Amino acid sequence: MKNKLILVTGGTGYIGSHTVVELIEQGYEVVIVDNLSNSEERVLDGIEKITGVRPAFSCFDLCDTTALEKFLTAYNSIRAIIHFAAYKSVGESVREPLKYYQNNLVSLMNLLTAMKKHHIPDMVFSSSCTVYGEPDRLPVTESAPVKKAASPYGNTKRISEEIIEDFIKSQTKIHTIALRYFNPIGAHPTGLIGEHPIGEPENLVPYVTQTAIGVRKQLKVFGNDYNTPDGTAIRDYLHVVDLARAHIVAIERMLDGKQKNAYEVFNLGTGHGNSVLEIINTFEKVTGVKVNYVITKRRPGDIEKIWADPTYANKELGWRAQSTLGEALLSAWKWEQYYRKHLEKKN
Ligand code: NAD
Ligand code: WQD
């Protein structure tokens, strides 16, 4: 089963880089395609330090069909694709919706077209719990209704899933697993790779670690008047290494021909929700570092509470999130410290 070549698009990005580490450690060969629009080539150094292997890397934009064609002609033994590459900033997508529709949908359609032409049978697609909007019932199962997206970014995930489903129905040779991630956080336990948002972070945990290290003055907690035990909003925070491992399981399910349907969807979360204040308190407890925060008004478009029912992934994939919230937050802190000490100066 191993020694198979897997194409990881967006493989120098946050979730992609952690998945590349797991793939290499499981004996897969990896080639990364990334245009470095939201990541840096030196992520490859981190991957190499962890695994002892520097994955092949090709830098181009998946919207460029000529470059994609040239790449797939050169790499003609790709067995499966994990498609992470996409823009992911909710706020930016509201300001520049066409940039998001253009990049996220065109790159996907180019990839599907190329899979058919080059006879690449399997793809794992990065989807998101954002497709559920504010759910009617908790925890959220895969059969919960997909709601109108709160942002153009979210809409690209909903439309992408529909494009893939229609494409799968139209032919018999290509299979896909769409993984709906809840809130990935944390970093590799070595602290050598992690999440480094460009500019001011939108997501909670990078904001927490950047405030703790002094790069940001104060974390704003967006609202404490939600209908939750402490009034702050609740999410299902999932360690990125657990998430990365789910991709290996999904790839193996496809390579082993164990899919029940040519198009499958799985929720990936812990099954537990934590509030914003619980994140801050747990971070302070496990690191011993105080976070300067202030309660402010709600962030427009935010939902009150969501967490996954991961039963289907637990049973069908045999996958389960293993790490505790404390472990995830500690790894995020380790990475933040490593980044500031060793990488920031070299910018
Ligand atoms: P990321 O921005 O760190 O990684 C995405 C990578 O894709 C980046 O390295 C970027 O340079 C690259 N890329 C973007 N457009 C490209 C293109 N046209 N051609 C080539 N490369 C391109 O993001 P991430 O957090 O690792 O997310 C990975 C995937 O998971 C995305 O599809 C995202 O929407 C999805 N997702 C992320 C989260 C999250 O909270 N991080 C949650 C749910 C789903
Ligand atoms: C988590 C909680 C904030 C920052 C986003 C995307 C979604 C999906 C997951 C990709 C919320 C609060 C945050 C801050 C805060 N991504 N917060 N102060 O909102 O679940 O969703 O990531 O598909 O599409 O929208 O994650 O990390 O932004 O926020 O109080 O400075 O932290 O209000 O309650 P969210 P998040």
XYZ file of N, CA, C and O in Angstrom, residues 21-128:
432
model
N 3.537 15.573 6.811
C 4.368 14.883 7.817
C 3.801 13.485 8.094
O 4.534 12.486 8.084
N 2.503 13.403 8.302
C 1.887 12.096 8.609
C 2.005 11.143 7.423
O 2.261 9.955 7.603
N 1.812 11.666 6.215
C 1.925 10.807 5.021
C 3.332 10.231 4.913
O 3.511 9.030 4.700
N 4.324 11.112 5.089
C 5.723 10.649 4.969
C 6.005 9.610 6.052
O 6.604 8.566 5.796
N 5.510 9.895 7.269
C 5.774 8.951 8.369
C 5.078 7.608 8.149
O 5.506 6.592 8.684
N 4.030 7.619 7.357
C 3.354 6.354 7.031
C 3.944 5.703 5.780
O 3.397 4.723 5.276
N 4.997 6.259 5.233
C 5.680 5.617 4.106
C 5.207 6.047 2.733
O 5.604 5.445 1.730
N 4.362 7.081 2.660
C 3.921 7.566 1.350
C 4.962 8.498 0.751
O 5.702 9.176 1.471
N 4.974 8.529 -0.574
C 5.749 9.558 -1.270
C 4.814 10.730 -1.494
O 3.628 10.532 -1.813
N 5.353 11.928 -1.367
C 4.483 13.111 -1.457
C 5.056 14.101 -2.451
O 6.265 14.328 -2.484
N 4.173 14.674 -3.249
C 4.565 15.864 -4.006
C 3.562 16.972 -3.665
O 2.350 16.753 -3.656
N 4.120 18.126 -3.330
C 3.289 19.267 -2.938
C 3.166 20.230 -4.112
O 4.151 20.523 -4.785
N 1.948 20.722 -4.324
C 1.758 21.882 -5.207
C 1.201 23.012 -4.353
O 0.199 22.821 -3.642
N 1.848 24.147 -4.396
C 1.355 25.316 -3.661
C 1.907 26.556 -4.364
O 3.049 26.550 -4.813
N 1.085 27.601 -4.442
C 1.590 28.840 -5.067
C 2.138 29.809 -4.030
O 2.463 30.947 -4.363
N 2.217 29.370 -2.773
C 2.782 30.171 -1.675
C 2.022 31.488 -1.465
O 2.583 32.447 -0.952
N 0.741 31.513 -1.870
C -0.040 32.742 -1.649
C -0.331 32.938 -0.172
O -0.559 34.054 0.280
N -0.329 31.844 0.610
C -0.564 31.989 2.054
C 0.373 31.095 2.870
O 0.006 30.626 3.943
N 1.550 30.842 2.330
C 2.516 30.010 3.062
C 3.901 30.293 2.518
O 4.047 31.043 1.550
N 4.879 29.670 3.138
C 6.261 29.951 2.741
C 6.997 28.647 2.439
O 6.736 27.617 3.072
N 7.955 28.747 1.522
C 8.675 27.554 1.086
C 9.465 26.924 2.244
O 9.677 25.721 2.292
N 9.879 27.743 3.212
C 10.704 27.191 4.295
C 9.913 26.252 5.221
O 10.510 25.607 6.084
N 8.597 26.167 5.021
C 7.823 25.128 5.720
C 8.414 23.753 5.395
O 8.403 22.835 6.218
N 8.970 23.643 4.187
C 9.599 22.379 3.779
C 10.772 22.025 4.692
O 11.039 20.853 4.934
N 11.466 23.063 5.201
C 12.571 22.808 6.142
C 12.033 22.136 7.407
O 12.640 21.188 7.923
N 10.914 22.656 7.897
C 10.296 22.085 9.105
C 9.880 20.640 8.879
O 10.136 19.758 9.709
N 9.258 20.390 7.713
C 8.826 19.021 7.392
C 10.051 18.101 7.349
O 10.044 16.992 7.880
N 11.120 18.597 6.741
C 12.344 17.796 6.613
C 12.965 17.520 7.984
O 13.429 16.411 8.259
N 12.951 18.541 8.847
C 13.523 18.344 10.188
C 12.734 17.270 10.951
O 13.305 16.474 11.683
N 11.439 17.274 10.794
C 10.609 16.312 11.536
C 10.747 14.902 10.970
O 10.889 13.936 11.714
N 10.709 14.803 9.648
C 10.593 13.462 9.035
C 11.915 12.936 8.462
O 12.009 11.745 8.151
N 12.882 13.833 8.236
C 14.117 13.416 7.560
C 13.955 13.350 6.053
O 14.873 12.959 5.334
N 12.777 13.721 5.567
C 12.522 13.671 4.121
C 12.050 15.046 3.658
O 11.174 15.652 4.288
N 12.622 15.528 2.584
C 12.139 16.784 1.996
C 11.209 16.431 0.839
O 11.654 15.871 -0.173
N 9.929 16.713 0.974
C 9.016 16.315 -0.101
C 9.257 17.120 -1.367
O 9.732 18.254 -1.305
N 8.928 16.514 -2.495
C 9.013 17.244 -3.762
C 8.026 18.405 -3.714
O 6.949 18.293 -3.111
N 8.403 19.502 -4.330
C 7.565 20.706 -4.261
C 7.527 21.379 -5.621
O 8.553 21.587 -6.256
N 6.335 21.743 -6.057
C 6.176 22.459 -7.308
C 5.349 23.708 -7.034
O 4.236 23.605 -6.510
N 5.919 24.861 -7.348
C 5.253 26.121 -7.014
C 4.499 26.670 -8.223
O 5.126 27.178 -9.161
N 3.194 26.522 -8.224
C 2.388 27.167 -9.271
C 0.939 27.280 -8.798
O 0.561 26.697 -7.784
N 0.179 28.041 -9.554
C -1.214 28.310 -9.202
C -2.109 27.274 -9.888
O -2.018 27.095 -11.119
N -2.953 26.632 -9.120
C -3.823 25.582 -9.693
C -4.867 26.158 -10.655
O -5.523 25.408 -11.374
N -5.007 27.463 -10.674
C -5.902 28.074 -11.660
C -5.235 28.125 -13.039
O -5.899 28.398 -14.040
N -3.934 27.859 -13.077
C -3.170 27.901 -14.323
C -3.170 26.494 -14.946
O -2.404 25.617 -14.546
N -4.029 26.307 -15.936
C -4.206 24.957 -16.503
C -2.943 24.472 -17.239
O -2.652 23.283 -17.233
N -2.227 25.412 -17.833
C -1.006 25.009 -18.558
C 0.021 24.446 -17.571
O 0.630 23.393 -17.811
N 0.183 25.157 -16.452
C 1.148 24.705 -15.440
C 0.711 23.361 -14.848
O 1.533 22.466 -14.625
N -0.586 23.218 -14.637
C -1.094 21.966 -14.057
C -0.856 20.798 -15.014
O -0.431 19.708 -14.608
N -1.112 21.042 -16.276
C -0.934 20.003 -17.288
C 0.544 19.578 -17.373
O 0.861 18.383 -17.405
N 1.407 20.560 -17.350
C 2.847 20.284 -17.403
C 3.276 19.464 -16.176
O 4.022 18.486 -16.278
N 2.758 19.853 -15.043
C 3.090 19.162 -13.790
C 2.627 17.703 -13.837
O 3.377 16.776 -13.504
N 1.385 17.484 -14.276
C 0.846 16.115 -14.260
C 1.480 15.238 -15.340
O 1.493 14.010 -15.227
N 2.001 15.862 -16.356
C 2.739 15.098 -17.368
C 4.071 14.630 -16.778
O 4.493 13.497 -16.997
N 4.687 15.501 -15.975
C 5.964 15.134 -15.340
C 5.744 14.111 -14.219
O 6.477 13.132 -14.107
N 4.723 14.343 -13.396
C 4.429 13.417 -12.287
C 3.291 12.492 -12.727
O 2.143 12.705 -12.379
N 3.633 11.477 -13.479
C 2.549 10.681 -14.085
C 2.182 9.439 -13.275
O 1.453 8.580 -13.750
N 2.683 9.358 -12.019
C 2.303 8.175 -11.224
C 1.526 8.565 -9.953
O 1.525 7.814 -8.982
N 0.883 9.730 -9.985
C 0.118 10.148 -8.798
C -1.068 9.211 -8.605
O -1.851 8.967 -9.533
N -1.199 8.693 -7.383
C -2.252 7.714 -7.110
C -3.502 8.368 -6.518
O -4.623 7.917 -6.713
N -3.294 9.464 -5.749
C -4.441 10.150 -5.135
C -4.050 11.583 -4.810
O -2.860 11.913 -4.731
N -5.089 12.398 -4.614
C -4.860 13.829 -4.338
C -5.534 14.191 -3.017
O -6.650 13.745 -2.738
N -4.834 14.987 -2.216
C -5.509 15.645 -1.084
C -5.523 17.125 -1.427
O -4.461 17.746 -1.593
N -6.723 17.663 -1.573
C -6.854 19.027 -2.097
C -7.152 20.021 -0.972
O -8.308 20.250 -0.613
N -6.076 20.620 -0.447
C -6.208 21.648 0.590
C -6.245 23.054 0.001
O -6.763 23.970 0.645
N -5.611 23.225 -1.162
C -5.365 24.585 -1.655
C -6.664 25.369 -1.825
O -7.559 24.959 -2.566
N -6.738 26.482 -1.129
C -7.891 27.387 -1.241
C -7.562 28.631 -0.435
O -6.693 28.593 0.433
N -8.252 29.725 -0.725
C -8.196 30.876 0.181
C -9.185 30.601 1.295
O -10.253 30.017 1.061
N -8.877 31.090 2.514
C -9.723 30.693 3.657
C -10.105 31.819 4.611
O -10.653 31.556 5.669
N -9.797 33.055 4.239
C -10.124 34.141 5.174
C -11.574 34.584 4.979
O -11.962 35.076 3.913
N -12.373 34.410 6.024
C -13.797 34.763 5.952
C -13.951 36.260 5.672
O -14.697 36.674 4.784
N -13.216 37.076 6.442
C -13.325 38.537 6.316
C -12.924 39.015 4.929
O -13.628 39.815 4.304
N -11.801 38.503 4.425
C -11.349 38.915 3.093
C -12.366 38.498 2.033
O -12.599 39.214 1.059
N -12.995 37.339 2.243
C -13.953 36.860 1.235
C -15.187 37.763 1.146
O -15.812 37.869 0.100
N -15.511 38.418 2.260
C -16.648 39.358 2.243
C -16.242 40.617 1.455
O -17.031 41.150 0.669
N -14.990 41.028 1.627
C -14.507 42.228 0.934
C -14.232 41.957 -0.543
O -14.443 42.814 -1.394
N -13.745 40.747 -0.838
C -13.360 40.416 -2.220
C -13.942 39.065 -2.640
O -13.199 38.093 -2.829
N -15.266 39.003 -2.765
C -15.889 37.693 -3.036
C -15.402 37.022 -4.317
O -15.187 35.811 -4.337
N -15.185 37.825 -5.367
C -14.821 37.204 -6.650
C -13.458 36.533 -6.580
O -13.223 35.502 -7.223
N -12.554 37.127 -5.779
C -11.245 36.516 -5.591
C -11.405 35.090 -5.041
O -10.689 34.169 -5.430
N -12.377 34.937 -4.141
C -12.612 33.629 -3.512
C -13.291 32.654 -4.461
O -12.896 31.491 -4.572
N -14.340 33.141 -5.157
C -15.009 32.238 -6.109
C -14.031 31.819 -7.202
O -13.968 30.653 -7.577
N -13.267 32.791 -7.692
C -12.297 32.509 -8.761
C -11.283 31.456 -8.289
O -11.100 30.421 -8.927
N -10.634 31.717 -7.187
C -9.531 30.831 -6.773
C -10.043 29.458 -6.330
O -9.569 28.427 -6.802
N -11.014 29.450 -5.432
C -11.403 28.175 -4.819
C -12.169 27.285 -5.786
O -12.022 26.057 -5.744
N -12.960 27.883 -6.668
C -13.768 27.045 -7.570
C -13.002 26.684 -8.846
O -13.051 25.533 -9.294
N -12.282 27.635 -9.405
C -11.548 27.342 -10.650
C -10.456 26.305 -10.384
O -10.279 25.355 -11.156
N -9.737 26.460 -9.262
C -8.678 25.481 -8.965
C -9.277 24.084 -8.804
O -8.724 23.105 -9.294
N -10.420 24.003 -8.144
C -11.072 22.692 -7.966
C -11.485 22.104 -9.313
O -11.234 20.921 -9.596
N -12.117 22.920 -10.152
C -12.594 22.396 -11.445
C -11.413 21.978 -12.332
O -11.489 20.962 -13.017
N -10.334 22.751 -12.270
C -9.137 22.373 -13.037
C -8.607 21.020 -12.574
O -8.219 20.172 -13.381
N -8.619 20.844 -11.269
C -8.079 19.601 -10.711
C -8.961 18.401 -11.100
O -8.457 17.348 -11.499
N -10.274 18.571 -11.016
C -11.182 17.470 -11.376
C -11.030 17.125 -12.861
O -10.992 15.945 -13.241
N -10.939 18.147 -13.691
C -10.763 17.918 -15.135
C -9.469 17.139 -15.386
O -9.434 16.178 -16.159
N -8.420 17.554 -14.665
C -7.115 16.900 -14.852
C -7.124 15.471 -14.318
O -6.479 14.583 -14.881
N -7.870 15.235 -13.237
C -7.950 13.868 -12.692
C -8.529 12.927 -13.733
O -8.077 11.797 -13.909
N -9.563 13.411 -14.425
C -10.212 12.580 -15.442
C -9.226 12.309 -16.581
O -9.019 11.161 -16.974
N -8.592 13.352 -17.044
C -7.676 13.210 -18.177
C -6.483 12.304 -17.830
O -6.065 11.484 -18.642
N -5.957 12.467 -16.608
C -4.736 11.737 -16.240
C -5.017 10.460 -15.436
O -4.108 9.865 -14.872
N -6.276 10.091 -15.370
C -6.677 8.827 -14.720
C -6.197 8.758 -13.265
O -5.608 7.758 -12.846
N -6.445 9.820 -12.532
C -6.147 9.801 -11.086
C -7.483 9.550 -10.384
O -8.389 10.378 -10.462
N -7.633 8.411 -9.723
C -8.984 8.018 -9.311
C -9.518 8.616 -8.006
O -10.730 8.637 -7.814
N -8.643 9.073 -7.109
C -9.140 9.390 -5.760
C -8.733 10.776 -5.285
O -7.582 11.184 -5.474
N -9.684 11.434 -4.616
C -9.366 12.742 -4.041
C -10.023 12.897 -2.665
O -11.172 12.516 -2.461
N -9.256 13.470 -1.752
C -9.819 13.901 -0.464
C -9.947 15.412 -0.542
O -8.993 16.104 -0.924
N -11.115 15.914 -0.200
C -11.373 17.355 -0.318
C -11.577 17.991 1.056
O -12.324 17.474 1.891
N -10.922 19.147 1.256
C -11.042 19.900 2.516
C -12.326 20.705 2.526
O -12.414 21.752 1.892
N -13.308 20.219 3.281
C -14.509 21.040 3.453
C -14.552 21.547 4.896
O -13.556 21.453 5.622
N -15.682 22.070 5.283
C -15.708 22.806 6.548
C -17.076 22.710 7.205
O -18.104 22.626 6.525
